[in-house]
Amino acid sequence: MSENLVLFPEAFAQRISKIIGYEPPTGGNKANGWFGGYGCRWCAASKAWFTVVPFDQPQVAEKVAQMFRDAAVSDVTITNEGGISQEDDGKGLQVSAYV
């Protein structure tokens, strides 16, 4: 994995958000319905980046996943954000990239 990813994970998250056209999301909490918004954020506790895009942007999710793979992050998945489908009022697709 790139040394820059290890040293500056928050900066990489901000860069991904900018590339895909979103402000970095806030953390989910009760006030925002546990959804912090679209974009990419670094979670130090999980040692992972989480990127959420709307359901109608699967190509963007694939591009983000490939960007992490190209940076030598091997544990990358695309799932429904929070495990909730669009039919059940989910928010979008989540790319998870674990260190």
Tab-separated table of N, CA and C in Angstrom:
chain	number	residue	atom	x	y	z
A	1	MET	N	0.839	-1.173	0.000
A	1	MET	CA	0.000	0.000	0.000
A	1	MET	C	0.886	1.238	0.000
A	2	SER	N	0.407	2.258	-0.644
A	2	SER	CA	1.144	3.514	-0.731
A	2	SER	C	1.422	4.087	0.653
A	3	GLU	N	2.639	4.571	0.838
A	3	GLU	CA	3.016	5.179	2.117
A	3	GLU	C	2.133	6.388	2.425
A	4	ASN	N	1.738	7.139	1.397
A	4	ASN	CA	0.876	8.301	1.613
A	4	ASN	C	-0.478	7.909	2.187
A	5	LEU	N	-1.001	6.762	1.778
A	5	LEU	CA	-2.278	6.310	2.339
A	5	LEU	C	-2.152	6.055	3.828
A	6	VAL	N	-1.053	5.457	4.220
A	6	VAL	CA	-0.828	5.141	5.629
A	6	VAL	C	-0.613	6.412	6.442
A	7	LEU	N	0.162	7.341	5.901
A	7	LEU	CA	0.492	8.560	6.634
A	7	LEU	C	-0.634	9.593	6.647
A	8	PHE	N	-1.418	9.643	5.570
A	8	PHE	CA	-2.432	10.693	5.431
A	8	PHE	C	-3.786	10.129	4.992
A	9	PRO	N	-4.393	9.242	5.777
A	9	PRO	CA	-5.652	8.622	5.338
A	9	PRO	C	-6.800	9.622	5.188
A	10	GLU	N	-6.856	10.650	6.049
A	10	GLU	CA	-7.924	11.647	5.947
A	10	GLU	C	-7.789	12.463	4.663
A	11	ALA	N	-6.557	12.789	4.295
A	11	ALA	CA	-6.324	13.552	3.068
A	11	ALA	C	-6.751	12.743	1.848
A	12	PHE	N	-6.504	11.445	1.872
A	12	PHE	CA	-6.920	10.598	0.757
A	12	PHE	C	-8.443	10.567	0.674
A	13	ALA	N	-9.113	10.497	1.814
A	13	ALA	CA	-10.580	10.509	1.835
A	13	ALA	C	-11.106	11.818	1.241
A	14	GLN	N	-10.501	12.932	1.611
A	14	GLN	CA	-10.926	14.228	1.065
A	14	GLN	C	-10.704	14.285	-0.441
A	15	ARG	N	-9.608	13.717	-0.884
A	15	ARG	CA	-9.302	13.706	-2.322
A	15	ARG	C	-10.336	12.893	-3.086
A	16	ILE	N	-10.695	11.732	-2.550
A	16	ILE	CA	-11.711	10.896	-3.214
A	16	ILE	C	-13.034	11.647	-3.280
A	17	SER	N	-13.437	12.269	-2.173
A	17	SER	CA	-14.695	13.028	-2.169
A	17	SER	C	-14.677	14.107	-3.249
A	18	LYS	N	-13.562	14.810	-3.354
A	18	LYS	CA	-13.448	15.874	-4.355
A	18	LYS	C	-13.542	15.301	-5.767
A	19	ILE	N	-12.875	14.196	-6.016
A	19	ILE	CA	-12.890	13.573	-7.340
A	19	ILE	C	-14.307	13.183	-7.744
A	20	ILE	N	-15.087	12.660	-6.798
A	20	ILE	CA	-16.440	12.202	-7.137
A	20	ILE	C	-17.490	13.300	-6.962
A	21	GLY	N	-17.065	14.487	-6.527
A	21	GLY	CA	-17.957	15.632	-6.501
A	21	GLY	C	-18.795	15.823	-5.254
A	22	TYR	N	-18.304	15.354	-4.108
A	22	TYR	CA	-19.028	15.521	-2.846
A	22	TYR	C	-18.111	16.130	-1.795
A	23	GLU	N	-18.715	16.838	-0.865
A	23	GLU	CA	-17.994	17.281	0.320
A	23	GLU	C	-17.773	16.052	1.197
A	24	PRO	N	-16.691	15.996	1.964
A	24	PRO	CA	-16.522	14.856	2.874
A	24	PRO	C	-17.712	14.769	3.835
A	25	PRO	N	-18.242	13.568	4.030
A	25	PRO	CA	-19.404	13.418	4.907
A	25	PRO	C	-19.033	13.585	6.377
A	26	THR	N	-20.038	13.875	7.169
A	26	THR	CA	-19.853	13.906	8.617
A	26	THR	C	-20.102	12.498	9.139
A	27	GLY	N	-19.842	12.270	10.384
A	27	GLY	CA	-20.167	10.979	10.976
A	27	GLY	C	-21.672	10.835	11.141
A	28	GLY	N	-22.151	9.618	11.035
A	28	GLY	CA	-23.571	9.378	11.261
A	28	GLY	C	-23.902	9.492	12.738
A	29	ASN	N	-25.053	10.070	13.029
A	29	ASN	CA	-25.505	10.182	14.415
A	29	ASN	C	-27.031	10.168	14.442
A	30	LYS	N	-27.590	10.148	15.619
A	30	LYS	CA	-29.045	10.069	15.748
A	30	LYS	C	-29.730	11.252	15.061
A	31	ALA	N	-29.145	12.438	15.182
A	31	ALA	CA	-29.743	13.647	14.609
A	31	ALA	C	-29.847	13.587	13.085
A	32	ASN	N	-28.865	12.953	12.411
A	32	ASN	CA	-28.930	12.878	10.949
A	32	ASN	C	-29.399	11.509	10.460
A	33	GLY	N	-30.059	10.769	11.332
A	33	GLY	CA	-30.589	9.461	10.945
A	33	GLY	C	-29.514	8.438	10.667
A	34	TRP	N	-28.355	8.622	11.279
A	34	TRP	CA	-27.196	7.731	11.141
A	34	TRP	C	-26.614	7.745	9.733
A	35	PHE	N	-26.906	8.808	8.981
A	35	PHE	CA	-26.335	8.949	7.639
A	35	PHE	C	-25.631	10.290	7.548
A	36	GLY	N	-24.311	10.258	7.395
A	36	GLY	CA	-23.510	11.478	7.375
A	36	GLY	C	-23.397	12.142	6.023
A	37	GLY	N	-23.901	11.511	4.978
A	37	GLY	CA	-23.867	12.098	3.643
A	37	GLY	C	-23.035	11.282	2.674
A	38	TYR	N	-23.099	11.691	1.418
A	38	TYR	CA	-22.330	11.024	0.372
A	38	TYR	C	-20.894	11.529	0.392
A	39	GLY	N	-19.986	10.712	-0.127
A	39	GLY	CA	-18.575	11.063	-0.167
A	39	GLY	C	-17.753	10.011	0.546
A	40	CYS	N	-16.491	10.331	0.789
A	40	CYS	CA	-15.552	9.389	1.393
A	40	CYS	C	-15.074	9.918	2.737
A	41	ARG	N	-14.967	9.013	3.706
A	41	ARG	CA	-14.417	9.388	5.008
A	41	ARG	C	-13.529	8.259	5.510
A	42	TRP	N	-12.564	8.621	6.332
A	42	TRP	CA	-11.662	7.673	6.971
A	42	TRP	C	-12.198	7.382	8.356
A	43	CYS	N	-12.251	6.119	8.736
A	43	CYS	CA	-12.662	5.722	10.084
A	43	CYS	C	-11.456	5.080	10.758
A	44	ALA	N	-10.855	5.799	11.697
A	44	ALA	CA	-9.660	5.299	12.378
A	44	ALA	C	-9.962	4.049	13.191
A	45	ALA	N	-11.142	3.976	13.796
A	45	ALA	CA	-11.494	2.815	14.614
A	45	ALA	C	-11.557	1.539	13.776
A	46	SER	N	-12.096	1.648	12.567
A	46	SER	CA	-12.200	0.485	11.676
A	46	SER	C	-10.971	0.308	10.802
A	47	LYS	N	-10.108	1.325	10.768
A	47	LYS	CA	-8.959	1.348	9.859
A	47	LYS	C	-9.429	1.101	8.426
A	48	ALA	N	-10.414	1.938	8.036
A	48	ALA	CA	-11.018	1.777	6.714
A	48	ALA	C	-11.538	3.102	6.189
A	49	TRP	N	-11.619	3.170	4.866
A	49	TRP	CA	-12.287	4.275	4.194
A	49	TRP	C	-13.672	3.781	3.808
A	50	PHE	N	-14.666	4.628	4.001
A	50	PHE	CA	-16.031	4.315	3.602
A	50	PHE	C	-16.497	5.416	2.661
A	51	THR	N	-16.885	5.022	1.457
A	51	THR	CA	-17.359	5.963	0.451
A	51	THR	C	-18.781	5.585	0.103
A	52	VAL	N	-19.703	6.543	0.186
A	52	VAL	CA	-21.102	6.280	-0.143
A	52	VAL	C	-21.498	7.154	-1.323
A	53	VAL	N	-22.124	6.517	-2.317
A	53	VAL	CA	-22.652	7.225	-3.485
A	53	VAL	C	-24.105	6.808	-3.667
A	54	PRO	N	-24.915	7.634	-4.339
A	54	PRO	CA	-26.311	7.257	-4.577
A	54	PRO	C	-26.411	5.955	-5.376
A	55	PHE	N	-27.548	5.269	-5.227
A	55	PHE	CA	-27.753	4.003	-5.924
A	55	PHE	C	-27.617	4.131	-7.438
A	56	ASP	N	-27.944	5.304	-7.993
A	56	ASP	CA	-27.901	5.456	-9.449
A	56	ASP	C	-26.492	5.752	-9.975
A	57	GLN	N	-25.476	5.566	-9.130
A	57	GLN	CA	-24.098	5.811	-9.546
A	57	GLN	C	-23.195	4.588	-9.329
A	58	PRO	N	-23.599	3.409	-9.826
A	58	PRO	CA	-22.751	2.228	-9.613
A	58	PRO	C	-21.390	2.341	-10.298
A	59	GLN	N	-21.327	3.089	-11.417
A	59	GLN	CA	-20.040	3.253	-12.097
A	59	GLN	C	-19.070	4.042	-11.223
A	60	VAL	N	-19.589	5.002	-10.473
A	60	VAL	CA	-18.737	5.784	-9.571
A	60	VAL	C	-18.217	4.883	-8.456
A	61	ALA	N	-19.091	4.035	-7.916
A	61	ALA	CA	-18.665	3.097	-6.869
A	61	ALA	C	-17.561	2.184	-7.397
A	62	GLU	N	-17.729	1.686	-8.615
A	62	GLU	CA	-16.703	0.821	-9.218
A	62	GLU	C	-15.390	1.581	-9.409
A	63	LYS	N	-15.482	2.844	-9.835
A	63	LYS	CA	-14.273	3.652	-10.038
A	63	LYS	C	-13.541	3.864	-8.717
A	64	VAL	N	-14.289	4.181	-7.663
A	64	VAL	CA	-13.670	4.385	-6.349
A	64	VAL	C	-13.008	3.093	-5.874
A	65	ALA	N	-13.712	1.970	-6.021
A	65	ALA	CA	-13.143	0.681	-5.616
A	65	ALA	C	-11.839	0.421	-6.367
A	66	GLN	N	-11.827	0.722	-7.662
A	66	GLN	CA	-10.619	0.502	-8.455
A	66	GLN	C	-9.492	1.433	-8.021
A	67	MET	N	-9.826	2.656	-7.625
A	67	MET	CA	-8.795	3.583	-7.139
A	67	MET	C	-8.113	3.017	-5.896
A	68	PHE	N	-8.888	2.416	-4.994
A	68	PHE	CA	-8.289	1.809	-3.807
A	68	PHE	C	-7.450	0.593	-4.188
A	69	ARG	N	-7.959	-0.222	-5.103
A	69	ARG	CA	-7.183	-1.397	-5.537
A	69	ARG	C	-5.880	-0.962	-6.198
A	70	ASP	N	-5.950	0.094	-7.017
A	70	ASP	CA	-4.745	0.611	-7.674
A	70	ASP	C	-3.734	1.138	-6.662
A	71	ALA	N	-4.216	1.550	-5.494
A	71	ALA	CA	-3.335	2.028	-4.419
A	71	ALA	C	-2.885	0.880	-3.519
A	72	ALA	N	-3.116	-0.354	-3.969
A	72	ALA	CA	-2.685	-1.576	-3.278
A	72	ALA	C	-3.455	-1.855	-1.991
A	73	VAL	N	-4.701	-1.392	-1.909
A	73	VAL	CA	-5.586	-1.792	-0.812
A	73	VAL	C	-6.295	-3.047	-1.307
A	74	SER	N	-6.100	-4.167	-0.631
A	74	SER	CA	-6.609	-5.438	-1.152
A	74	SER	C	-8.012	-5.799	-0.674
A	75	ASP	N	-8.439	-5.294	0.475
A	75	ASP	CA	-9.755	-5.643	1.021
A	75	ASP	C	-10.754	-4.535	0.686
A	76	VAL	N	-11.325	-4.609	-0.521
A	76	VAL	CA	-12.254	-3.588	-1.013
A	76	VAL	C	-13.556	-4.266	-1.414
A	77	THR	N	-14.678	-3.745	-0.903
A	77	THR	CA	-15.992	-4.307	-1.242
A	77	THR	C	-16.968	-3.186	-1.593
A	78	ILE	N	-18.005	-3.555	-2.351
A	78	ILE	CA	-19.119	-2.649	-2.638
A	78	ILE	C	-20.382	-3.327	-2.135
A	79	THR	N	-21.097	-2.645	-1.245
A	79	THR	CA	-22.332	-3.176	-0.664
A	79	THR	C	-23.359	-2.047	-0.579
A	80	ASN	N	-24.552	-2.380	-0.116
A	80	ASN	CA	-25.533	-1.342	0.193
A	80	ASN	C	-25.105	-0.658	1.484
A	81	GLU	N	-25.178	0.667	1.534
A	81	GLU	CA	-24.817	1.410	2.741
A	81	GLU	C	-25.700	0.932	3.883
A	82	GLY	N	-25.076	0.556	4.978
A	82	GLY	CA	-25.816	0.057	6.139
A	82	GLY	C	-26.512	-1.268	5.891
A	83	GLY	N	-26.224	-1.909	4.758
A	83	GLY	CA	-26.877	-3.168	4.422
A	83	GLY	C	-28.332	-3.002	4.016
A	84	ILE	N	-28.757	-1.772	3.729
A	84	ILE	CA	-30.165	-1.498	3.432
A	84	ILE	C	-30.339	-1.268	1.936
A	85	SER	N	-31.266	-1.990	1.334
A	85	SER	CA	-31.502	-1.891	-0.101
A	85	SER	C	-32.227	-0.593	-0.457
A	86	GLN	N	-32.206	-0.276	-1.733
A	86	GLN	CA	-32.912	0.913	-2.210
A	86	GLN	C	-34.412	0.776	-1.956
A	87	GLU	N	-34.941	-0.426	-2.140
A	87	GLU	CA	-36.366	-0.673	-1.921
A	87	GLU	C	-36.772	-0.435	-0.472
A	88	ASP	N	-35.833	-0.615	0.439
A	88	ASP	CA	-36.105	-0.404	1.868
A	88	ASP	C	-35.632	0.975	2.332
A	89	ASP	N	-35.550	1.917	1.396
A	89	ASP	CA	-35.159	3.302	1.680
A	89	ASP	C	-33.701	3.461	2.094
A	90	GLY	N	-32.830	2.605	1.559
A	90	GLY	CA	-31.400	2.771	1.796
A	90	GLY	C	-30.898	4.043	1.138
A	91	LYS	N	-29.707	4.457	1.515
A	91	LYS	CA	-29.145	5.723	1.025
A	91	LYS	C	-28.285	5.574	-0.221
A	92	GLY	N	-27.662	4.400	-0.420
A	92	GLY	CA	-26.815	4.252	-1.590
A	92	GLY	C	-25.874	3.075	-1.486
A	93	LEU	N	-24.880	3.088	-2.360
A	93	LEU	CA	-23.854	2.054	-2.398
A	93	LEU	C	-22.661	2.507	-1.572
A	94	GLN	N	-22.074	1.569	-0.852
A	94	GLN	CA	-20.914	1.885	-0.016
A	94	GLN	C	-19.709	1.094	-0.486
A	95	VAL	N	-18.625	1.804	-0.730
A	95	VAL	CA	-17.340	1.174	-1.011
A	95	VAL	C	-16.573	1.178	0.304
A	96	SER	N	-16.184	0.001	0.757
A	96	SER	CA	-15.402	-0.136	1.988
A	96	SER	C	-14.010	-0.613	1.606
A	97	ALA	N	-12.999	0.078	2.091
A	97	ALA	CA	-11.610	-0.269	1.794
A	97	ALA	C	-10.848	-0.340	3.115
A	98	TYR	N	-10.500	-1.565	3.513
A	98	TYR	CA	-9.850	-1.793	4.812
A	98	TYR	C	-8.345	-1.924	4.664
A	99	VAL	N	-7.606	-1.294	5.579
A	99	VAL	CA	-6.148	-1.381	5.601
A	99	VAL	C	-5.760	-2.779	6.042
